Structures are given as structure tokens and as C-alpha cells.
XYZ file of C-alpha atoms in Angstrom:
558
model
C -0.016 0.133 0.215
C 1.349 3.595 -0.805
C 2.472 5.319 2.495
C 2.252 8.952 2.329
C 5.018 11.473 3.702
C 3.943 14.103 6.118
C 4.433 16.720 3.486
C 2.228 14.680 0.983
C -0.448 14.378 3.586
C -0.667 18.153 4.199
C -0.619 19.006 0.499
C -3.621 16.530 -0.024
C -5.328 17.937 2.878
C -5.001 21.525 1.643
C -5.956 20.853 -2.085
C -9.066 19.143 -0.509
C -9.851 21.979 1.699
C -9.315 24.605 -0.936
C -11.820 22.536 -3.118
C -9.158 22.275 -5.974
C -10.344 18.742 -6.861
C -8.951 18.507 -10.148
C -5.249 19.315 -8.866
C -6.167 16.926 -6.043
C -7.026 14.098 -8.727
C -3.735 14.105 -10.287
C -1.506 14.621 -7.214
C -3.133 11.423 -6.117
C -2.737 9.607 -9.458
C 0.929 10.701 -9.619
C 1.896 9.327 -6.034
C -0.056 6.134 -6.212
C -1.514 3.382 -8.757
C -4.707 1.275 -8.950
C -3.007 -1.726 -7.278
C -1.005 -0.298 -4.482
C -3.228 2.532 -3.747
C -4.483 2.448 0.151
C -8.219 2.237 0.800
C -7.956 5.996 1.984
C -6.478 7.116 -1.153
C -8.780 5.229 -3.303
C -11.900 6.674 -1.862
C -10.371 10.225 -1.867
C -9.582 10.046 -5.572
C -13.100 8.990 -6.216
C -14.356 11.934 -4.197
C -12.111 14.164 -6.125
C -13.262 12.966 -9.623
C -17.042 13.430 -8.733
C -16.360 16.980 -6.933
C -14.329 18.570 -9.793
C -16.645 21.038 -12.095
C -15.744 19.249 -15.405
C -16.456 15.920 -14.492
C -17.449 13.338 -17.505
C -19.579 10.236 -17.518
C -16.451 8.166 -17.360
C -15.319 9.992 -14.213
C -18.520 8.595 -12.325
C -17.631 4.920 -13.754
C -13.954 5.446 -12.617
C -15.251 6.666 -9.291
C -17.530 3.518 -8.780
C -14.506 1.456 -9.326
C -12.444 3.397 -6.919
C -14.861 3.196 -4.279
C -15.485 -0.407 -4.804
C -11.850 -1.142 -4.728
C -11.513 0.843 -1.555
C -14.143 -1.024 0.100
C -12.741 -4.280 -1.127
C -9.345 -3.625 0.631
C -10.940 -2.372 3.813
C -14.341 -4.190 4.202
C -15.339 -2.089 7.189
C -14.695 1.090 5.584
C -18.382 2.307 5.514
C -17.626 5.638 3.824
C -16.519 3.850 0.834
C -19.340 1.583 0.612
C -21.823 4.525 0.975
C -20.014 6.323 -1.896
C -19.809 3.267 -3.909
C -23.530 2.827 -3.350
C -24.294 6.569 -4.367
C -22.472 6.095 -7.481
C -23.928 2.828 -8.280
C -27.516 4.446 -7.987
C -26.575 7.166 -10.344
C -25.231 4.772 -12.821
C -28.480 2.210 -12.424
C -26.311 -0.450 -11.374
C -26.849 -0.810 -7.717
C -27.729 -4.457 -6.955
C -24.230 -5.343 -5.484
C -23.913 -2.186 -3.715
C -27.358 -2.823 -2.101
C -26.520 -6.381 -1.126
C -23.389 -5.029 0.628
C -25.307 -2.261 2.343
C -27.774 -4.954 3.749
C -24.879 -6.872 5.037
C -23.299 -4.315 6.973
C -26.690 -3.137 8.367
C -27.153 -6.770 9.910
C -23.723 -6.402 11.818
C -24.152 -3.037 13.299
C -25.867 0.372 13.241
C -24.332 3.181 11.317
C -26.495 6.076 10.319
C -24.424 6.520 6.788
C -25.458 2.949 6.008
C -29.070 3.820 6.617
C -28.900 7.010 4.614
C -27.329 5.082 1.596
C -30.005 2.309 1.993
C -32.928 4.914 2.274
C -31.606 6.621 -0.905
C -31.973 3.146 -2.827
C -35.573 2.297 -1.098
C -36.689 6.086 -2.036
C -35.943 5.597 -5.641
C -37.606 2.263 -5.854
C -40.774 3.543 -4.242
C -40.208 1.677 -1.078
C -41.055 4.665 1.046
C -41.886 2.867 4.589
C -38.693 1.344 4.539
C -36.877 4.412 3.925
C -38.750 6.326 6.531
C -37.880 3.476 9.129
C -34.475 3.899 8.285
C -34.326 7.880 8.935
C -36.762 7.469 12.061
C -33.814 5.017 13.408
C -31.436 7.828 12.812
C -33.602 10.381 14.238
C -33.968 8.156 17.378
C -30.206 8.204 17.684
C -30.021 11.691 17.222
C -28.133 11.095 13.750
C -30.335 13.219 11.498
C -28.341 15.790 9.521
C -30.216 18.743 8.187
C -30.513 17.133 4.825
C -31.947 13.765 6.136
C -34.116 15.373 8.479
C -35.589 16.966 5.451
C -35.834 13.769 3.687
C -37.742 12.074 6.544
C -40.257 15.028 6.419
C -40.652 14.978 2.878
C -41.378 11.159 2.803
C -43.498 10.856 5.267
C -45.956 12.859 3.093
C -45.905 9.937 0.782
C -46.668 7.074 3.229
C -50.171 6.090 4.281
C -48.558 4.907 7.638
C -48.923 8.377 9.268
C -51.509 11.011 10.235
C -51.020 14.668 10.428
C -50.486 14.682 14.143
C -47.346 12.260 13.793
C -46.083 14.400 11.000
C -46.199 17.648 13.060
C -44.661 15.784 15.824
C -41.587 15.053 13.964
C -41.639 18.688 12.424
C -41.610 19.977 15.859
C -38.541 17.571 17.055
C -36.528 18.573 13.892
C -37.366 22.146 14.475
C -35.896 22.010 17.842
C -32.850 19.873 16.956
C -31.730 22.500 14.141
C -32.493 25.690 16.602
C -29.787 28.061 16.946
C -28.297 29.254 20.207
C -28.625 32.844 21.218
C -24.891 32.988 20.763
C -25.236 31.984 17.205
C -28.292 34.491 16.527
C -26.176 37.290 17.889
C -23.827 36.839 14.780
C -26.485 38.498 12.572
C -26.221 41.984 11.298
C -29.513 43.293 12.181
C -30.645 46.673 10.560
C -33.910 48.657 9.915
C -36.272 48.261 7.223
C -37.036 50.660 4.130
C -40.538 52.085 3.994
C -40.740 50.384 0.647
C -42.480 46.883 0.591
C -39.780 44.390 -0.739
C -40.870 40.853 -1.408
C -38.304 37.849 -1.935
C -38.616 34.483 -3.071
C -36.012 31.788 -1.734
C -35.701 28.638 -3.964
C -33.171 26.065 -5.501
C -35.627 25.820 -8.122
C -35.733 28.753 -10.336
C -35.121 26.412 -13.665
C -36.928 23.842 -15.471
C -39.099 22.768 -12.772
C -42.846 22.661 -11.598
C -42.026 25.832 -9.624
C -41.170 27.646 -12.765
C -44.830 27.135 -14.424
C -46.550 28.430 -11.232
C -44.350 31.284 -10.377
C -43.965 32.821 -13.656
C -47.279 34.760 -14.003
C -47.523 35.644 -10.448
C -44.324 37.315 -10.538
C -45.500 39.434 -13.204
C -48.561 40.422 -11.200
C -46.065 42.082 -8.919
C -44.436 43.856 -11.248
C -47.592 45.241 -12.618
C -48.314 46.670 -9.011
C -44.658 48.164 -8.860
C -43.807 45.823 -5.769
C -40.226 45.268 -5.641
C -39.137 41.380 -5.840
C -35.968 39.540 -5.323
C -34.810 36.280 -5.990
C -32.525 34.353 -3.696
C -30.931 31.566 -5.636
C -29.972 28.715 -4.027
C -28.684 26.504 -6.998
C -25.114 26.909 -8.595
C -24.792 29.045 -11.568
C -23.639 26.178 -13.862
C -26.722 24.209 -12.947
C -29.149 27.079 -14.216
C -30.855 26.689 -17.366
C -33.212 28.722 -19.923
C -36.076 29.077 -17.758
C -33.842 30.271 -14.873
C -32.831 33.351 -17.118
C -36.438 33.815 -18.038
C -37.486 34.128 -14.577
C -34.268 36.297 -13.888
C -35.766 38.981 -16.213
C -39.204 38.843 -14.033
C -37.245 40.118 -10.785
C -35.807 43.444 -9.819
C -32.673 41.922 -8.460
C -31.336 38.128 -8.605
C -28.825 36.814 -5.871
C -27.002 33.902 -5.605
C -26.539 32.475 -2.278
C -25.212 28.931 -3.244
C -21.597 29.831 -2.373
C -22.542 31.242 0.881
C -22.886 29.452 4.156
C -26.401 29.903 6.042
C -25.082 32.694 8.394
C -23.608 34.870 5.532
C -26.740 34.025 3.338
C -28.956 35.138 6.252
C -27.156 38.170 6.703
C -27.082 39.069 2.942
C -31.034 38.637 3.034
C -30.957 41.072 6.109
C -28.765 43.530 4.325
C -31.222 43.595 1.188
C -34.030 44.824 3.698
C -36.610 42.191 2.802
C -39.933 42.701 4.124
C -41.629 39.375 3.194
C -39.535 36.466 2.746
C -41.408 33.515 0.668
C -40.002 30.231 0.766
C -40.984 27.978 -1.988
C -38.811 24.699 -1.451
C -39.887 23.610 2.021
C -37.868 20.325 2.872
C -37.410 19.362 -0.806
C -33.903 18.717 -2.269
C -31.521 21.427 -2.127
C -33.446 23.419 0.314
C -31.596 25.339 3.062
C -34.161 25.749 5.910
C -31.663 26.799 8.230
C -31.374 30.107 6.593
C -34.980 30.838 7.414
C -34.294 29.272 11.104
C -32.190 32.729 11.404
C -35.470 34.832 10.741
C -33.412 37.377 8.245
C -36.958 38.799 7.328
C -39.596 39.925 9.805
C -42.330 38.058 7.875
C -41.652 34.684 6.569
C -43.948 32.422 4.432
C -44.044 29.241 2.886
C -45.957 28.567 -0.354
C -46.443 26.497 -3.249
C -43.238 24.360 -3.282
C -44.237 22.261 -0.087
C -47.606 21.406 0.652
C -47.546 20.809 4.386
C -46.415 22.708 7.332
C -42.695 23.087 7.326
C -42.559 22.586 11.320
C -40.109 25.777 11.374
C -41.442 28.068 14.067
C -39.661 30.928 12.275
C -41.935 30.723 9.282
C -44.983 32.729 10.338
C -47.528 31.812 7.499
C -48.592 28.961 5.237
C -50.680 29.638 2.184
C -53.418 27.491 1.250
C -57.081 27.717 0.253
C -60.365 26.981 1.774
C -60.386 23.177 0.510
C -56.973 22.369 2.140
C -56.981 23.311 5.407
C -60.467 23.471 7.650
C -60.284 25.709 10.578
C -60.557 23.066 13.024
C -57.305 21.469 11.807
C -55.236 24.681 11.971
C -53.418 23.516 15.154
C -51.994 20.707 13.077
C -49.602 23.347 11.477
C -47.070 25.233 13.108
C -47.530 28.351 10.612
C -50.662 30.527 10.860
C -52.853 29.777 7.943
C -53.358 32.545 4.712
C -56.249 31.425 2.647
C -56.538 32.483 -0.857
C -60.089 32.774 -1.867
C -60.109 30.013 -4.588
C -57.050 27.850 -5.291
C -53.567 27.775 -3.656
C -51.605 28.252 -6.949
C -52.324 28.740 -10.618
C -50.571 27.533 -13.679
C -49.123 30.163 -15.766
C -50.102 28.274 -18.910
C -48.759 26.280 -21.581
C -46.732 27.689 -24.941
C -46.801 24.094 -26.461
C -49.088 23.972 -29.681
C -50.961 20.850 -29.226
C -54.544 20.061 -30.169
C -56.845 17.946 -28.109
C -56.743 14.456 -29.781
C -59.921 12.085 -29.731
C -60.130 9.887 -26.886
C -58.025 6.696 -27.318
C -60.932 4.220 -26.369
C -62.513 5.106 -29.773
C -59.795 3.388 -31.385
C -59.107 0.806 -28.785
C -62.561 -0.402 -27.550
C -61.057 -0.511 -24.139
C -60.522 2.186 -21.500
C -56.885 3.192 -20.847
C -56.071 4.767 -17.424
C -52.758 6.509 -16.716
C -50.580 7.828 -14.129
C -47.704 10.291 -14.947
C -46.959 11.175 -11.211
C -43.763 10.936 -9.696
C -43.299 7.218 -9.168
C -42.533 7.596 -5.311
C -46.312 8.787 -4.932
C -47.113 5.484 -6.485
C -48.123 3.913 -2.908
C -48.658 0.092 -2.207
C -52.458 1.019 -1.736
C -52.653 3.010 -5.080
C -51.562 -0.361 -6.624
C -53.915 -2.459 -4.622
C -56.873 0.088 -5.773
C -55.956 0.352 -9.338
C -55.464 -3.273 -9.538
C -59.124 -3.980 -8.622
C -59.968 -1.374 -11.248
C -58.408 -3.342 -13.983
C -59.785 -6.629 -12.563
C -63.415 -5.007 -12.655
C -63.027 -3.500 -16.159
C -62.550 -6.014 -19.096
C -59.438 -5.290 -21.208
C -58.850 -2.012 -19.511
C -54.749 -0.984 -19.138
C -52.860 1.585 -17.361
C -49.836 3.696 -18.701
C -47.192 4.526 -16.237
C -44.806 7.244 -17.222
C -41.624 8.336 -15.363
C -41.601 12.258 -14.140
C -37.770 11.865 -14.358
C -34.827 9.461 -15.164
C -34.624 8.503 -11.295
C -38.343 7.633 -11.654
C -37.601 4.953 -13.853
C -35.889 2.937 -11.080
C -38.985 2.052 -9.378
C -40.903 0.878 -12.811
C -39.673 -2.932 -12.245
C -41.045 -2.738 -8.487
C -44.392 -1.389 -9.694
C -44.952 -3.927 -12.357
C -43.927 -6.692 -9.692
C -46.549 -5.354 -7.198
C -49.350 -5.215 -10.024
C -48.311 -8.798 -10.648
C -48.768 -9.792 -6.823
C -52.239 -8.408 -7.204
C -52.905 -10.746 -10.094
C -52.696 -8.187 -13.052
C -51.205 -9.352 -15.991
C -47.693 -7.540 -17.101
C -49.159 -6.815 -20.497
C -51.878 -4.560 -18.986
C -49.249 -2.388 -17.663
C -47.434 -0.025 -20.127
C -44.610 1.532 -19.078
C -43.173 4.634 -20.549
C -39.850 6.464 -20.113
C -38.867 9.942 -19.079
C -39.445 12.500 -21.945
C -37.036 15.240 -21.723
C -38.687 17.685 -24.181
C -42.008 18.735 -22.863
C -44.005 18.753 -25.783
C -43.341 14.845 -26.055
C -44.251 14.547 -22.430
C -47.425 16.280 -22.857
C -48.343 14.107 -26.021
C -48.266 11.408 -23.986
C -51.548 12.202 -22.450
C -53.069 11.365 -25.838
C -52.666 7.655 -24.924
C -54.819 7.590 -21.882
C -58.696 8.516 -21.157
C -58.645 9.078 -17.592
C -55.610 9.835 -15.279
C -55.535 7.976 -11.887
C -54.393 10.152 -9.183
C -52.050 8.848 -6.527
C -52.805 8.770 -2.635
C -51.911 10.018 -0.100
C -49.766 12.577 -2.149
C -51.900 13.299 -5.405
C -50.285 15.055 -8.134
C -50.351 18.698 -8.719
C -48.309 19.760 -11.909
C -49.243 16.402 -13.683
C -53.127 17.134 -12.716
C -52.923 20.511 -14.358
C -51.089 19.014 -17.482
C -53.595 16.002 -17.914
C -56.670 18.578 -17.472
C -55.025 20.723 -20.366
C -54.498 17.747 -22.535
C -58.222 16.998 -22.093
C -57.834 14.155 -19.947
C -59.835 14.015 -16.570
C -58.150 13.163 -13.058
C -59.927 10.844 -10.856
C -58.564 11.885 -7.469
C -59.621 11.289 -3.520
C -60.574 13.065 -0.607
C -57.718 13.762 1.714
C -56.976 14.201 5.456
C -54.351 17.226 5.486
C -52.996 19.907 3.177
C -50.997 17.456 0.834
C -53.327 14.709 0.326
C -56.355 17.354 -0.398
C -54.356 19.092 -3.269
C -56.115 16.919 -6.108
C -59.485 17.669 -4.184
C -58.960 21.531 -4.536
C -58.095 21.059 -8.213
C -61.251 19.472 -8.941
C -63.394 21.302 -6.834
C -62.111 24.530 -8.466
C -62.487 22.795 -12.025
C -66.318 22.112 -10.718
C -65.386 18.316 -11.651
C -66.620 16.937 -8.273
C -67.804 13.840 -10.001
C -64.041 13.064 -10.558
C -63.726 13.246 -6.677
C -63.965 10.107 -4.518
C -64.851 9.775 -0.947
C -62.605 6.936 -0.254
C -60.785 3.939 -1.936
C -63.936 1.886 -2.399
C -65.857 5.022 -4.009
C -62.587 5.637 -6.084
C -63.040 1.989 -7.583
C -66.709 2.478 -7.930
C -66.328 5.645 -10.079
C -63.936 4.210 -12.464
C -65.898 1.269 -12.919
C -68.786 3.544 -13.440
C -67.048 5.886 -16.131
C -66.064 2.771 -17.894
C -69.720 2.089 -18.281
C -70.377 5.359 -19.953
C -67.747 5.924 -22.971
C -69.786 8.630 -24.415
C -69.213 10.865 -21.546
C -65.536 10.261 -21.262
C -65.444 11.277 -24.823
C -67.495 14.237 -24.550
C -65.389 15.379 -21.462
C -62.177 15.224 -23.488
C -63.635 17.812 -26.232
C -64.378 20.379 -23.523
C -62.055 20.014 -20.619
C -59.518 22.370 -21.785
C -61.924 24.952 -22.534
C -63.201 24.541 -18.865
C -59.903 24.804 -17.333
C -58.938 27.739 -18.995
C -62.187 29.523 -17.702
C -61.371 28.105 -14.148
C -58.922 29.280 -11.286
C -56.559 26.852 -12.409
C -55.741 28.954 -15.309
C -56.938 32.499 -14.381
C -53.689 34.077 -14.254
C -54.883 37.574 -13.843
C -57.349 36.743 -11.028
C -54.922 34.541 -9.184
C -52.124 37.194 -9.305
C -54.449 39.957 -8.008
C -55.666 37.801 -5.255
C -52.152 36.940 -4.321
C -50.563 40.404 -4.262
C -53.478 41.502 -2.226
C -52.794 38.837 0.263
C -49.247 39.461 0.774
C -49.854 43.367 1.083
C -52.576 42.833 3.514
C -50.291 40.344 5.513
C -47.704 43.205 5.471
C -50.285 45.872 6.714
C -51.318 43.394 9.515
C -47.557 43.215 10.533
C -47.015 46.946 10.520
C -50.218 47.272 12.879
C -48.572 45.212 15.663
């Protein structure tokens, strides 16, 4: 094994701490070779290959081999195994890594092993197994800010928790990541301007669902001459065309990706933000600890995350009358602000796509579909959908991936249908479509969209409806599980809103007996949607801006 001098160790340490990963890669390769490289050096070289800015697909393959080599040379080196597993998932070849993680899990508890296993379970759609691993980490006080967010996000996909269970975990996590008085004293507190300044903070100012619900709302603020800022959490090299479109709508665009949480909070304070609107919640790449510093006097959660964040420094959560009844407000840490119709509004589609005729006309059978994120396709969904397919002769279902990651779960989904006695030939699996037009055209394959539960679709429901495909959804028990309910109520499509699982099945069967109705709905659904609150950008913008302005007025009355 390669032995390092003190001088070499110091040089490697400096290159790593200075984030000079390309130089670190060259240095390790110069002082060692694959055969004699120590487990530590092999793992470090793999990390360097993945952390450098100009990495290629081959770098991912090489890094995987390095992590495996490190682990095989030192079978107790859990960091190397976890890195090997992470890259294996990215490369879609993780069966061996998964087996090795399970072996290590049996031998002893290690929070990093749990995290690596949880990542695989998440992508396979085994949400409850993932949640159990994070709960074990929480019990042992080993949650990081990132894994704490993963736990809360995943609880929303599970049928095994009610809102009170979820709230209790929110409170535990909020307490764990609260700052001491000493830390809060590092903030550069300063007074506000008289001018109302609204800021949005997110890692998703890009080709993302957020873009389609945010863009027209920003225009409404501009029309009212209200100053709006963007605090971008994503690295510049990860931005895209949509990012630059949004950038044009803001008065100022500020990148926070290279700043730590304290630095970011102080910068927000310096910008004298009146109201900070978080549109990430606990989803990937969030920076909820910035909000824990309370850099703005009023902080609001909206749109990106459809449940309580549990963060006591977030004052308000924007919902609507269909989502959170008054009697349930105590189950949310934020005060509830209600929009009069719907909690968010789609900015519209630029794609020039006509509504095609219903596929059942040529198929002579009903085709259901679900284009939601595969993690939303719960065990209960598959059981209910299997019963529908069993009751409706020749019917089929199209499952389409929302992302390349979602494709991982497809085999598991098919296996679960087979366990419910549904022939594989009745499950049509479609891959992720990168081009938006190609994605939307996929709706031409289906007659009715089957919504997921307890986490229904939002963006996919708007898409489906715009393409003339009605969405069968179910009533829920909290904000997130009622999103489909609010969409269909605002669309005046209550006949596609089921009371429970039994009613969901019954409605699907009844629709299959009335093909003329499905054909007619398809012809008129887009026009109905465009004349509803779902796409009424002007009215929504007015109502949203008034809600924000009134919230600021109420703050100033205190």
C-alpha cells in the first residue's frame, strides 16, 4: 500500500480544503497506482473525480470502481461503501451495492449505511422502508439537516402517518436545528426601508414545476410596482433557459449557493426584505436553516411544499379553503393564510398541441394512466388500481416516469401489480421524456388519469386536464392529500372526486360503462380549465398580491 509522507498528507489536505479537486485528482494519481493505492487514497480519488467541475460520464464510472476498490481492500470502510452505493444508483447498477449495504446493516448500526439504503428505497418507491431508516437515525440523534428534510418529505408519501404524527416529527426536527442565542447574535440586524420588498428563496428557479406556477405571479407583482427579489440556492452552472427567463421578472437576482447559512441570512438582512417567501420547504437542495435565522420580519411558505414545514420562524403557510379546515389549523406550526379559490395557478402552456380524440374510440377499451412521480405510487394505489383493472375488462394503465430517477421504480411497480394478479401486458411503462412537448403528447394515450394517494399530483394534474384528460382523485386528510381535491373542486369536476378507496373504484367502474361521457369530457375539458381558477392568471395574481400586501399591513399594525 502507498505510504504518504507528512508533506504529502498536508498537500492533499490543503487541496481538499481549498476545493482544488482537479489538482487533487492529478496529485493522487501521480503518487499512487490502482494496485498499491490505499483504501483511503482510492476513496479520496473517487471523491475528487466527482467533486471537480468538469467531470465526465467516465469520471462517474472511474469513481465507482475506486470506491469499490477501497471497500474491497477495507471491508469495514463504510464511507467507501456508501460512496460506492451513491454512484451505483446514479449509474443504475446498484444491486451489488445494495446487498453489501444490507450485510453491513445486519452487523451494526451506522447512520451513513441507513442513509445509503434509504436513498435506494426512495428511488425504488419503498417509502415506508426509507422512512423507518430515517426514524432510526432520528431516534439515535443522527439526523443531518438534509436527512431530516428527507424524512419529512417522505412521510408525506406514506399512508402510515396522520397529520399529528407528522407534526410531532416536525417539532422534533425544528428543535434539533434551532440556533443558540450566541449564534443568532452573529446576525447583522438593521432597520427596514419603507418600501415593500418581497423576496422568493428557492433552488428551483429552473425547468421545474415551480417555474410554471411562479412566472405569471411574478408579473402581477411587477404590474403593481412591488419590488421583488430572487434568492437563488442553485449553483450557476446548474441554471438553464427557464432560470434566465425568471431572472428577467425579478428586480434583483442574488446567488446564495456559495454562501453558508449565516452569510446568506446576513445578506438577506442587508437587502432589507420585508417578506421572504420560501418555495422549497423540505424538498431537495433546500436551505431551511437560513430561515431559522429569521432574516426577514415576515416569512411565508408557499407552493413548493404542501404541508407544514414545522419551522417556528416561518410565520405563515398559504393554502385555500379546500385544503385546511379551521378546525385543523392547530396541526400546522404556521398561521394559515387562505386564498379565496385555489392555492396556486398555472402560468399556462406555450406548446401548440390540439386535443386528440379519446383513445378508447380506436382501442375499444379504457386506458388509465398515471404520470406522477413514481414515489407517489404507494402500495395502496397499486392495490386499488389492480381492483379497477380486474373489474374493467381489457382495461390497461400507462405508467410514465417523471424523471430518469423515476424509471428505477418501474420494475418494482410492475412486480406489485403482478402480486395483485394483474398481467404485465396490461401495464404500459413509458420512459421519461426530456422534451416537454413529447411529455405532454403522452396524455394522448390515456382516457382517464388515476391520481395517487396520499400524495396526489399537482403539476401532472394541471397537465392532464389541459390535455383533455380528467383526473380521478380522492379526498384527503391534510394539506398535501387534499391538493387533487382542491383542483377538481375549482374545476367544478366533483364527479371525479372520490370519498374513499371504495368510491374511487366504484367511480372508475361507472365511467367505464359510459364511454360517451369520457369522449365528450375530452372535447370540452381544456376550455373549462382555461375558464377556471386553475389557469386564471390575472385573477390569481390579483388575489395573491392582495394577500401579501394585507399580511404586511397587519404586521405593521402590531
